[in-house]
Amino acid sequence: MTDKIENPTDFADLLENNRHYADNFHMAGFDGIARSGVAIVTCMDSRIDPLGLVGLEPGDAKIFRNPGGRITVQALEALVLSTYLLNVNRILVVPHTKCAMGKNTENELRATIGELAGKDASWMSFSVVDDQEQKLREDLRKIRSHPLIPDSTLVGGFIYDVDTGLLREVS
Ligand SMILES: [Zn+2]
């Protein structure tokens, strides 16, 4: 693990890491499909390793992340593209325990961000989650009822436990 650098002034540490990464690079020419046929929609939370938690590697799956792991317009766009152009036939939607999007109301987030920014944040939308299982079921319905997602595509919802590393299916 690299040491966290406090207040870096440029990207030098990351570019140095990148040169090491490129030394062992083995994906040249790969066409970018999801080799395992899997797409995962999950939260941006840094505790989540979307590929690792289901035993996959780069090249295996399409990953779409946003705050909360929600099925937004852009998530649906990604899933339709993934299904038709990128070999996807199984979709996992994976929100997680202890998600920041479930801890605050939208107005609380606006107030906090506004305070930290020293500017008005009341106009900004935050897709907070009040009832995680209910929201997940709504999100699964959005995918299953989408006219361009084939009935043959498997769609599953799972809550990832950030303390145990386990997925729990929500049906
Ligand atoms: Zn989260």
Short mmCIF file of N, CA, C and O and ligand atoms in Angstrom, two decimals, residues 42-48 66-69 95-102 132, ligand 1:
data_model
loop_
_atom_site.label_atom_id
_atom_site.label_comp_id
_atom_site.label_asym_id
_atom_site.label_seq_id
_atom_site.Cartn_x
_atom_site.Cartn_y
_atom_site.Cartn_z
N THR A 42 -22.60 -0.06 -8.71
CA THR A 42 -22.37 0.04 -7.26
C THR A 42 -22.00 1.45 -6.87
O THR A 42 -21.91 2.35 -7.71
N CYS A 43 -21.81 1.65 -5.57
CA CYS A 43 -21.52 2.97 -5.02
C CYS A 43 -20.06 3.35 -5.27
O CYS A 43 -19.20 2.49 -5.47
N MET A 44 -19.78 4.65 -5.20
CA MET A 44 -18.42 5.14 -5.34
C MET A 44 -17.56 4.88 -4.10
O MET A 44 -16.36 5.15 -4.10
N ASP A 45 -18.16 4.33 -3.06
CA ASP A 45 -17.47 4.14 -1.77
C ASP A 45 -16.13 3.41 -1.94
O ASP A 45 -16.05 2.37 -2.61
N SER A 46 -15.10 3.95 -1.30
CA SER A 46 -13.74 3.41 -1.47
C SER A 46 -13.55 2.04 -0.80
O SER A 46 -12.55 1.38 -1.02
N ARG A 47 -14.53 1.62 0.02
CA ARG A 47 -14.41 0.30 0.64
C ARG A 47 -14.80 -0.83 -0.31
O ARG A 47 -14.61 -2.00 0.01
N ILE A 48 -15.36 -0.49 -1.46
CA ILE A 48 -15.88 -1.51 -2.37
C ILE A 48 -14.91 -1.80 -3.50
O ILE A 48 -14.50 -0.89 -4.23
N ASN A 66 -21.73 5.32 -8.85
CA ASN A 66 -22.18 6.66 -8.50
C ASN A 66 -22.50 6.67 -7.00
O ASN A 66 -22.44 5.61 -6.37
N PRO A 67 -22.82 7.83 -6.43
CA PRO A 67 -23.14 7.84 -5.00
C PRO A 67 -24.37 6.96 -4.73
O PRO A 67 -25.43 7.18 -5.31
N GLY A 68 -24.21 5.95 -3.92
CA GLY A 68 -25.33 5.08 -3.57
C GLY A 68 -25.51 3.86 -4.46
O GLY A 68 -26.24 2.95 -4.13
N GLY A 69 -24.86 3.85 -5.63
CA GLY A 69 -25.06 2.73 -6.55
C GLY A 69 -26.47 2.70 -7.13
O GLY A 69 -27.09 1.64 -7.22
N PRO A 95 -25.77 -1.80 -3.80
CA PRO A 95 -25.58 -0.78 -2.76
C PRO A 95 -24.92 -1.45 -1.55
O PRO A 95 -24.68 -2.66 -1.58
N HIS A 96 -24.62 -0.67 -0.52
CA HIS A 96 -23.85 -1.27 0.58
C HIS A 96 -24.26 -0.73 1.94
O HIS A 96 -24.87 0.34 2.04
N THR A 97 -23.89 -1.46 2.99
CA THR A 97 -24.16 -1.01 4.35
C THR A 97 -23.31 0.23 4.66
O THR A 97 -22.26 0.44 4.05
N LYS A 98 -23.78 1.02 5.61
CA LYS A 98 -23.06 2.22 6.08
C LYS A 98 -22.82 3.24 4.96
O LYS A 98 -21.82 3.99 4.98
N CYS A 99 -23.71 3.26 3.96
CA CYS A 99 -23.55 4.21 2.84
C CYS A 99 -23.89 5.63 3.29
O CYS A 99 -24.91 5.86 3.94
N ALA A 100 -23.03 6.57 2.92
CA ALA A 100 -23.24 7.97 3.31
C ALA A 100 -24.54 8.52 2.73
O ALA A 100 -25.14 9.44 3.30
N MET A 101 -24.98 7.96 1.60
CA MET A 101 -26.20 8.47 0.97
C MET A 101 -27.45 8.06 1.75
O MET A 101 -28.55 8.52 1.47
N GLY A 102 -27.27 7.15 2.72
CA GLY A 102 -28.40 6.75 3.55
C GLY A 102 -28.37 7.37 4.94
O GLY A 102 -29.26 7.18 5.74
N GLN A 132 -33.18 1.64 2.06
CA GLN A 132 -32.25 1.06 1.09
C GLN A 132 -32.85 -0.12 0.32
O GLN A 132 -32.70 -0.21 -0.89
ZN ZN B 1 -22.13 4.42 -0.59
#
